[in-house]
Amino acid sequence: MKKVIVLILAFGLCQSHPRTDEDNDKVSQCEGSASCCNICSPTSVTQKMGELGEKVANLAEKITFLETRLQHAEKEVLELRSLTGGTPQVAFSAALRNSGSGNTGPFNTATPLQYAKVFSNTGNSYNPSTGIFTAMISGTYFFRFSMFNNLAPTPNSVVSLMKNNERLTSVWDTSGTDSNDMGSNAVVIPLKVGDNMYVQLEPNRVVYDDGMNYNTFSGFLLFPM
């Protein structure tokens, strides 16, 4: 179809272009010569048609390439809109031990507890290797943690929920004769991107855990800000 259009245009140009005296002289000179051709001879038109057809084919390839890129760009825009248009989902929950039983601690300095058994980690903001949750979205969050004491006649357990280097709240058991005590605490707090939340075992303190998963650390985003 493209070649037919080009051929028609080429013939139309030849027919619409009036001959000058110079053209007439050239035609007269070329008459009877096999090596000489008219400006609008079939051979010349065919050659021009081939050149134009090649250009049209190149343009068609470029158009196809641009259309493909446009489709990909539109898809990416839709994906970005779905991410930014909906409410971000951030939630995690983890227990202290993956397996086995025993005490964690004591340590000479305050130490973040590494909750290794991850139940969920939507958004991947919690790092089980460090025990630290890092806010990737500014917003208001809920955090809860629980503690089980050290299963000794003299309890010696104190843990604190920390925001960066600030102590927010604690659970402790350092007196009494009951060796099977546990407690929990929670906060609702605004965080900015980059803020860290973790549960800290205080210096020279101990907590116990086993397959019952007494010690847990959980949190989730209530709403972004």
PDB file of N, CA and C in Angstrom, residues 40-123:
ATOM      1  N   CYS A  40      11.486  11.975 -15.926  1.00  0.00           N
ATOM      2  CA  CYS A  40      10.360  11.237 -15.335  1.00  0.00           C
ATOM      3  C   CYS A  40      10.195   9.882 -15.983  1.00  0.00           C
ATOM      4  N   SER A  41      11.284   9.235 -16.348  1.00  0.00           N
ATOM      5  CA  SER A  41      11.199   7.909 -16.938  1.00  0.00           C
ATOM      6  C   SER A  41      10.798   6.894 -15.886  1.00  0.00           C
ATOM      7  N   PRO A  42      10.228   5.742 -16.305  1.00  0.00           N
ATOM      8  CA  PRO A  42       9.831   4.697 -15.343  1.00  0.00           C
ATOM      9  C   PRO A  42      10.971   4.257 -14.452  1.00  0.00           C
ATOM     10  N   THR A  43      12.201   4.200 -14.995  1.00  0.00           N
ATOM     11  CA  THR A  43      13.348   3.773 -14.181  1.00  0.00           C
ATOM     12  C   THR A  43      13.616   4.757 -13.064  1.00  0.00           C
ATOM     13  N   SER A  44      13.568   6.058 -13.404  1.00  0.00           N
ATOM     14  CA  SER A  44      13.810   7.087 -12.389  1.00  0.00           C
ATOM     15  C   SER A  44      12.733   7.069 -11.316  1.00  0.00           C
ATOM     16  N   VAL A  45      11.480   6.904 -11.741  1.00  0.00           N
ATOM     17  CA  VAL A  45      10.371   6.855 -10.781  1.00  0.00           C
ATOM     18  C   VAL A  45      10.510   5.654  -9.849  1.00  0.00           C
ATOM     19  N   THR A  46      10.877   4.510 -10.424  1.00  0.00           N
ATOM     20  CA  THR A  46      11.040   3.298  -9.608  1.00  0.00           C
ATOM     21  C   THR A  46      12.142   3.474  -8.572  1.00  0.00           C
ATOM     22  N   GLN A  47      13.235   4.118  -8.985  1.00  0.00           N
ATOM     23  CA  GLN A  47      14.338   4.353  -8.059  1.00  0.00           C
ATOM     24  C   GLN A  47      13.909   5.269  -6.917  1.00  0.00           C
ATOM     25  N   LYS A  48      13.211   6.364  -7.294  1.00  0.00           N
ATOM     26  CA  LYS A  48      12.732   7.283  -6.261  1.00  0.00           C
ATOM     27  C   LYS A  48      11.743   6.598  -5.336  1.00  0.00           C
ATOM     28  N   MET A  49      10.883   5.762  -5.923  1.00  0.00           N
ATOM     29  CA  MET A  49       9.902   5.041  -5.120  1.00  0.00           C
ATOM     30  C   MET A  49      10.597   4.127  -4.109  1.00  0.00           C
ATOM     31  N   GLY A  50      11.686   3.462  -4.545  1.00  0.00           N
ATOM     32  CA  GLY A  50      12.432   2.593  -3.645  1.00  0.00           C
ATOM     33  C   GLY A  50      13.057   3.359  -2.499  1.00  0.00           C
ATOM     34  N   GLU A  51      13.609   4.533  -2.817  1.00  0.00           N
ATOM     35  CA  GLU A  51      14.217   5.354  -1.776  1.00  0.00           C
ATOM     36  C   GLU A  51      13.178   5.835  -0.768  1.00  0.00           C
ATOM     37  N   LEU A  52      12.040   6.314  -1.301  1.00  0.00           N
ATOM     38  CA  LEU A  52      10.979   6.769  -0.403  1.00  0.00           C
ATOM     39  C   LEU A  52      10.402   5.618   0.405  1.00  0.00           C
ATOM     40  N   GLY A  53      10.272   4.446  -0.227  1.00  0.00           N
ATOM     41  CA  GLY A  53       9.767   3.287   0.492  1.00  0.00           C
ATOM     42  C   GLY A  53      10.673   2.894   1.632  1.00  0.00           C
ATOM     43  N   GLU A  54      11.985   3.000   1.428  1.00  0.00           N
ATOM     44  CA  GLU A  54      12.939   2.685   2.492  1.00  0.00           C
ATOM     45  C   GLU A  54      12.815   3.667   3.655  1.00  0.00           C
ATOM     46  N   LYS A  55      12.634   4.953   3.296  1.00  0.00           N
ATOM     47  CA  LYS A  55      12.455   5.951   4.343  1.00  0.00           C
ATOM     48  C   LYS A  55      11.174   5.704   5.139  1.00  0.00           C
ATOM     49  N   VAL A  56      10.103   5.335   4.435  1.00  0.00           N
ATOM     50  CA  VAL A  56       8.839   5.034   5.115  1.00  0.00           C
ATOM     51  C   VAL A  56       8.993   3.838   6.043  1.00  0.00           C
ATOM     52  N   ALA A  57       9.731   2.815   5.583  1.00  0.00           N
ATOM     53  CA  ALA A  57       9.949   1.633   6.421  1.00  0.00           C
ATOM     54  C   ALA A  57      10.730   1.992   7.681  1.00  0.00           C
ATOM     55  N   ASN A  58      11.752   2.847   7.540  1.00  0.00           N
ATOM     56  CA  ASN A  58      12.533   3.285   8.696  1.00  0.00           C
ATOM     57  C   ASN A  58      11.679   4.070   9.683  1.00  0.00           C
ATOM     58  N   LEU A  59      10.827   4.950   9.131  1.00  0.00           N
ATOM     59  CA  LEU A  59       9.931   5.710   9.993  1.00  0.00           C
ATOM     60  C   LEU A  59       8.957   4.793  10.722  1.00  0.00           C
ATOM     61  N   ALA A  60       8.471   3.761  10.027  1.00  0.00           N
ATOM     62  CA  ALA A  60       7.537   2.812  10.658  1.00  0.00           C
ATOM     63  C   ALA A  60       8.206   2.079  11.811  1.00  0.00           C
ATOM     64  N   GLU A  61       9.486   1.711  11.639  1.00  0.00           N
ATOM     65  CA  GLU A  61      10.209   1.043  12.719  1.00  0.00           C
ATOM     66  C   GLU A  61      10.373   1.966  13.923  1.00  0.00           C
ATOM     67  N   LYS A  62      10.708   3.221  13.657  1.00  0.00           N
ATOM     68  CA  LYS A  62      10.859   4.178  14.748  1.00  0.00           C
ATOM     69  C   LYS A  62       9.537   4.396  15.478  1.00  0.00           C
ATOM     70  N   ILE A  63       8.447   4.479  14.720  1.00  0.00           N
ATOM     71  CA  ILE A  63       7.130   4.667  15.338  1.00  0.00           C
ATOM     72  C   ILE A  63       6.781   3.476  16.217  1.00  0.00           C
ATOM     73  N   THR A  64       7.070   2.251  15.734  1.00  0.00           N
ATOM     74  CA  THR A  64       6.801   1.045  16.525  1.00  0.00           C
ATOM     75  C   THR A  64       7.615   1.057  17.812  1.00  0.00           C
ATOM     76  N   PHE A  65       8.884   1.461  17.717  1.00  0.00           N
ATOM     77  CA  PHE A  65       9.750   1.536  18.895  1.00  0.00           C
ATOM     78  C   PHE A  65       9.219   2.547  19.907  1.00  0.00           C
ATOM     79  N   LEU A  66       8.811   3.718  19.422  1.00  0.00           N
ATOM     80  CA  LEU A  66       8.280   4.755  20.311  1.00  0.00           C
ATOM     81  C   LEU A  66       6.967   4.320  20.951  1.00  0.00           C
ATOM     82  N   GLU A  67       6.126   3.623  20.195  1.00  0.00           N
ATOM     83  CA  GLU A  67       4.864   3.130  20.753  1.00  0.00           C
ATOM     84  C   GLU A  67       5.125   2.126  21.878  1.00  0.00           C
ATOM     85  N   THR A  68       6.145   1.270  21.700  1.00  0.00           N
ATOM     86  CA  THR A  68       6.490   0.294  22.743  1.00  0.00           C
ATOM     87  C   THR A  68       6.973   1.001  23.997  1.00  0.00           C
ATOM     88  N   ARG A  69       7.843   2.000  23.808  1.00  0.00           N
ATOM     89  CA  ARG A  69       8.334   2.751  24.967  1.00  0.00           C
ATOM     90  C   ARG A  69       7.198   3.486  25.675  1.00  0.00           C
ATOM     91  N   LEU A  70       6.271   4.016  24.916  1.00  0.00           N
ATOM     92  CA  LEU A  70       5.128   4.712  25.501  1.00  0.00           C
ATOM     93  C   LEU A  70       4.275   3.762  26.330  1.00  0.00           C
ATOM     94  N   GLN A  71       4.065   2.557  25.823  1.00  0.00           N
ATOM     95  CA  GLN A  71       3.289   1.566  26.572  1.00  0.00           C
ATOM     96  C   GLN A  71       3.965   1.209  27.887  1.00  0.00           C
ATOM     97  N   HIS A  72       5.295   1.034  27.851  1.00  0.00           N
ATOM     98  CA  HIS A  72       6.031   0.738  29.077  1.00  0.00           C
ATOM     99  C   HIS A  72       5.935   1.898  30.066  1.00  0.00           C
ATOM    100  N   ALA A  73       6.065   3.124  29.554  1.00  0.00           N
ATOM    101  CA  ALA A  73       5.985   4.301  30.425  1.00  0.00           C
ATOM    102  C   ALA A  73       4.609   4.412  31.068  1.00  0.00           C
ATOM    103  N   GLU A  74       3.563   4.163  30.298  1.00  0.00           N
ATOM    104  CA  GLU A  74       2.205   4.216  30.851  1.00  0.00           C
ATOM    105  C   GLU A  74       2.015   3.161  31.937  1.00  0.00           C
ATOM    106  N   LYS A  75       2.600   1.974  31.725  1.00  0.00           N
ATOM    107  CA  LYS A  75       2.506   0.915  32.732  1.00  0.00           C
ATOM    108  C   LYS A  75       3.203   1.326  34.017  1.00  0.00           C
ATOM    109  N   GLU A  76       4.395   1.936  33.893  1.00  0.00           N
ATOM    110  CA  GLU A  76       5.128   2.387  35.073  1.00  0.00           C
ATOM    111  C   GLU A  76       4.364   3.476  35.821  1.00  0.00           C
ATOM    112  N   VAL A  77       3.741   4.365  35.087  1.00  0.00           N
ATOM    113  CA  VAL A  77       2.947   5.429  35.720  1.00  0.00           C
ATOM    114  C   VAL A  77       1.789   4.827  36.515  1.00  0.00           C
ATOM    115  N   LEU A  78       1.122   3.837  35.942  1.00  0.00           N
ATOM    116  CA  LEU A  78       0.017   3.191  36.649  1.00  0.00           C
ATOM    117  C   LEU A  78       0.500   2.498  37.916  1.00  0.00           C
ATOM    118  N   GLU A  79       1.677   1.854  37.838  1.00  0.00           N
ATOM    119  CA  GLU A  79       2.222   1.185  39.015  1.00  0.00           C
ATOM    120  C   GLU A  79       2.563   2.194  40.103  1.00  0.00           C
ATOM    121  N   LEU A  80       3.170   3.327  39.715  1.00  0.00           N
ATOM    122  CA  LEU A  80       3.503   4.358  40.693  1.00  0.00           C
ATOM    123  C   LEU A  80       2.244   4.948  41.324  1.00  0.00           C
ATOM    124  N   ARG A  81       1.218   5.134  40.523  1.00  0.00           N
ATOM    125  CA  ARG A  81      -0.034   5.668  41.066  1.00  0.00           C
ATOM    126  C   ARG A  81      -0.656   4.711  42.074  1.00  0.00           C
ATOM    127  N   SER A  82      -0.548   3.401  41.789  1.00  0.00           N
ATOM    128  CA  SER A  82      -1.116   2.416  42.721  1.00  0.00           C
ATOM    129  C   SER A  82      -0.361   2.413  44.033  1.00  0.00           C
ATOM    130  N   LEU A  83       0.965   2.691  43.977  1.00  0.00           N
ATOM    131  CA  LEU A  83       1.761   2.711  45.197  1.00  0.00           C
ATOM    132  C   LEU A  83       1.504   3.972  46.015  1.00  0.00           C
ATOM    133  N   THR A  84       1.446   5.109  45.324  1.00  0.00           N
ATOM    134  CA  THR A  84       1.287   6.371  46.045  1.00  0.00           C
ATOM    135  C   THR A  84      -0.174   6.664  46.386  1.00  0.00           C
ATOM    136  N   GLY A  85      -1.075   6.090  45.630  1.00  0.00           N
ATOM    137  CA  GLY A  85      -2.481   6.379  45.862  1.00  0.00           C
ATOM    138  C   GLY A  85      -3.073   5.620  47.028  1.00  0.00           C
ATOM    139  N   GLY A  86      -2.544   4.417  47.332  1.00  0.00           N
ATOM    140  CA  GLY A  86      -3.083   3.613  48.413  1.00  0.00           C
ATOM    141  C   GLY A  86      -2.352   3.865  49.717  1.00  0.00           C
ATOM    142  N   THR A  87      -2.883   3.334  50.816  1.00  0.00           N
ATOM    143  CA  THR A  87      -2.248   3.460  52.123  1.00  0.00           C
ATOM    144  C   THR A  87      -1.072   2.506  52.217  1.00  0.00           C
ATOM    145  N   PRO A  88       0.130   2.994  52.573  1.00  0.00           N
ATOM    146  CA  PRO A  88       1.284   2.099  52.708  1.00  0.00           C
ATOM    147  C   PRO A  88       1.026   1.047  53.784  1.00  0.00           C
ATOM    148  N   GLN A  89       1.541  -0.146  53.565  1.00  0.00           N
ATOM    149  CA  GLN A  89       1.353  -1.249  54.504  1.00  0.00           C
ATOM    150  C   GLN A  89       2.682  -1.588  55.167  1.00  0.00           C
ATOM    151  N   VAL A  90       2.736  -1.382  56.482  1.00  0.00           N
ATOM    152  CA  VAL A  90       3.934  -1.668  57.261  1.00  0.00           C
ATOM    153  C   VAL A  90       3.505  -2.383  58.535  1.00  0.00           C
ATOM    154  N   ALA A  91       4.022  -3.593  58.746  1.00  0.00           N
ATOM    155  CA  ALA A  91       3.689  -4.352  59.950  1.00  0.00           C
ATOM    156  C   ALA A  91       4.728  -5.454  60.140  1.00  0.00           C
ATOM    157  N   PHE A  92       5.061  -5.739  61.395  1.00  0.00           N
ATOM    158  CA  PHE A  92       5.988  -6.836  61.679  1.00  0.00           C
ATOM    159  C   PHE A  92       5.678  -7.422  63.044  1.00  0.00           C
ATOM    160  N   SER A  93       6.131  -8.646  63.220  1.00  0.00           N
ATOM    161  CA  SER A  93       6.003  -9.314  64.516  1.00  0.00           C
ATOM    162  C   SER A  93       7.064 -10.395  64.588  1.00  0.00           C
ATOM    163  N   ALA A  94       7.764 -10.474  65.738  1.00  0.00           N
ATOM    164  CA  ALA A  94       8.861 -11.431  65.865  1.00  0.00           C
ATOM    165  C   ALA A  94       9.009 -11.881  67.318  1.00  0.00           C
ATOM    166  N   ALA A  95       9.530 -13.103  67.476  1.00  0.00           N
ATOM    167  CA  ALA A  95       9.836 -13.658  68.792  1.00  0.00           C
ATOM    168  C   ALA A  95      11.340 -13.768  68.952  1.00  0.00           C
ATOM    169  N   LEU A  96      11.791 -13.940  70.192  1.00  0.00           N
ATOM    170  CA  LEU A  96      13.208 -13.817  70.495  1.00  0.00           C
ATOM    171  C   LEU A  96      14.060 -14.939  69.903  1.00  0.00           C
ATOM    172  N   ARG A  97      13.595 -16.193  70.016  1.00  0.00           N
ATOM    173  CA  ARG A  97      14.438 -17.316  69.611  1.00  0.00           C
ATOM    174  C   ARG A  97      13.832 -18.066  68.428  1.00  0.00           C
ATOM    175  N   ASN A  98      14.708 -18.488  67.519  1.00  0.00           N
ATOM    176  CA  ASN A  98      14.267 -19.336  66.418  1.00  0.00           C
ATOM    177  C   ASN A  98      14.045 -20.765  66.883  1.00  0.00           C
ATOM    178  N   SER A  99      14.869 -21.205  67.825  1.00  0.00           N
ATOM    179  CA  SER A  99      14.775 -22.572  68.337  1.00  0.00           C
ATOM    180  C   SER A  99      15.508 -22.648  69.669  1.00  0.00           C
ATOM    181  N   GLY A 100      15.329 -23.772  70.356  1.00  0.00           N
ATOM    182  CA  GLY A 100      16.039 -23.980  71.609  1.00  0.00           C
ATOM    183  C   GLY A 100      15.449 -23.194  72.758  1.00  0.00           C
ATOM    184  N   SER A 101      16.169 -23.194  73.888  1.00  0.00           N
ATOM    185  CA  SER A 101      15.721 -22.490  75.080  1.00  0.00           C
ATOM    186  C   SER A 101      16.933 -22.005  75.868  1.00  0.00           C
ATOM    187  N   GLY A 102      16.690 -21.045  76.746  1.00  0.00           N
ATOM    188  CA  GLY A 102      17.766 -20.539  77.593  1.00  0.00           C
ATOM    189  C   GLY A 102      17.687 -19.045  77.785  1.00  0.00           C
ATOM    190  N   ASN A 103      18.682 -18.537  78.526  1.00  0.00           N
ATOM    191  CA  ASN A 103      18.736 -17.118  78.828  1.00  0.00           C
ATOM    192  C   ASN A 103      19.427 -16.336  77.720  1.00  0.00           C
ATOM    193  N   THR A 104      19.032 -15.083  77.589  1.00  0.00           N
ATOM    194  CA  THR A 104      19.755 -14.114  76.769  1.00  0.00           C
ATOM    195  C   THR A 104      20.305 -13.063  77.716  1.00  0.00           C
ATOM    196  N   GLY A 105      21.620 -12.847  77.707  1.00  0.00           N
ATOM    197  CA  GLY A 105      22.267 -11.963  78.649  1.00  0.00           C
ATOM    198  C   GLY A 105      22.910 -12.775  79.771  1.00  0.00           C
ATOM    199  N   PRO A 106      23.557 -12.125  80.709  1.00  0.00           N
ATOM    200  CA  PRO A 106      23.704 -10.656  80.823  1.00  0.00           C
ATOM    201  C   PRO A 106      24.832 -10.108  79.953  1.00  0.00           C
ATOM    202  N   PHE A 107      24.719  -8.793  79.643  1.00  0.00           N
ATOM    203  CA  PHE A 107      25.750  -8.066  78.922  1.00  0.00           C
ATOM    204  C   PHE A 107      26.200  -6.873  79.762  1.00  0.00           C
ATOM    205  N   ASN A 108      27.429  -6.451  79.546  1.00  0.00           N
ATOM    206  CA  ASN A 108      27.967  -5.338  80.340  1.00  0.00           C
ATOM    207  C   ASN A 108      27.320  -4.004  79.993  1.00  0.00           C
ATOM    208  N   THR A 109      26.821  -3.881  78.771  1.00  0.00           N
ATOM    209  CA  THR A 109      26.196  -2.633  78.336  1.00  0.00           C
ATOM    210  C   THR A 109      24.784  -2.921  77.826  1.00  0.00           C
ATOM    211  N   ALA A 110      23.995  -1.873  77.741  1.00  0.00           N
ATOM    212  CA  ALA A 110      22.648  -2.008  77.184  1.00  0.00           C
ATOM    213  C   ALA A 110      22.738  -2.537  75.762  1.00  0.00           C
ATOM    214  N   THR A 111      21.921  -3.554  75.435  1.00  0.00           N
ATOM    215  CA  THR A 111      22.044  -4.264  74.160  1.00  0.00           C
ATOM    216  C   THR A 111      20.678  -4.466  73.522  1.00  0.00           C
ATOM    217  N   PRO A 112      20.508  -4.094  72.253  1.00  0.00           N
ATOM    218  CA  PRO A 112      19.243  -4.381  71.562  1.00  0.00           C
ATOM    219  C   PRO A 112      19.014  -5.883  71.466  1.00  0.00           C
ATOM    220  N   LEU A 113      17.816  -6.324  71.797  1.00  0.00           N
ATOM    221  CA  LEU A 113      17.466  -7.735  71.646  1.00  0.00           C
ATOM    222  C   LEU A 113      17.186  -8.029  70.179  1.00  0.00           C
ATOM    223  N   GLN A 114      17.746  -9.130  69.706  1.00  0.00           N
ATOM    224  CA  GLN A 114      17.570  -9.528  68.313  1.00  0.00           C
ATOM    225  C   GLN A 114      16.478 -10.591  68.235  1.00  0.00           C
ATOM    226  N   TYR A 115      15.291 -10.166  67.873  1.00  0.00           N
ATOM    227  CA  TYR A 115      14.151 -11.083  67.758  1.00  0.00           C
ATOM    228  C   TYR A 115      14.279 -11.824  66.429  1.00  0.00           C
ATOM    229  N   ALA A 116      14.729 -13.071  66.509  1.00  0.00           N
ATOM    230  CA  ALA A 116      15.149 -13.809  65.309  1.00  0.00           C
ATOM    231  C   ALA A 116      14.006 -14.528  64.599  1.00  0.00           C
ATOM    232  N   LYS A 117      12.963 -14.884  65.319  1.00  0.00           N
ATOM    233  CA  LYS A 117      11.871 -15.648  64.713  1.00  0.00           C
ATOM    234  C   LYS A 117      10.812 -14.672  64.199  1.00  0.00           C
ATOM    235  N   VAL A 118      10.834 -14.431  62.908  1.00  0.00           N
ATOM    236  CA  VAL A 118       9.959 -13.420  62.313  1.00  0.00           C
ATOM    237  C   VAL A 118       8.642 -14.068  61.887  1.00  0.00           C
ATOM    238  N   PHE A 119       7.548 -13.584  62.446  1.00  0.00           N
ATOM    239  CA  PHE A 119       6.221 -14.069  62.046  1.00  0.00           C
ATOM    240  C   PHE A 119       5.725 -13.339  60.794  1.00  0.00           C
ATOM    241  N   SER A 120       5.987 -12.063  60.736  1.00  0.00           N
ATOM    242  CA  SER A 120       5.605 -11.259  59.567  1.00  0.00           C
ATOM    243  C   SER A 120       6.503 -10.040  59.506  1.00  0.00           C
ATOM    244  N   ASN A 121       6.676  -9.521  58.283  1.00  0.00           N
ATOM    245  CA  ASN A 121       7.530  -8.337  58.110  1.00  0.00           C
ATOM    246  C   ASN A 121       7.115  -7.599  56.833  1.00  0.00           C
ATOM    247  N   THR A 122       5.869  -7.185  56.777  1.00  0.00           N
ATOM    248  CA  THR A 122       5.348  -6.465  55.620  1.00  0.00           C
ATOM    249  C   THR A 122       6.011  -5.096  55.524  1.00  0.00           C
ATOM    250  N   GLY A 123       6.628  -4.837  54.397  1.00  0.00           N
ATOM    251  CA  GLY A 123       7.361  -3.590  54.215  1.00  0.00           C
ATOM    252  C   GLY A 123       8.838  -3.715  54.489  1.00  0.00           C
TER     253      GLY A 123
END
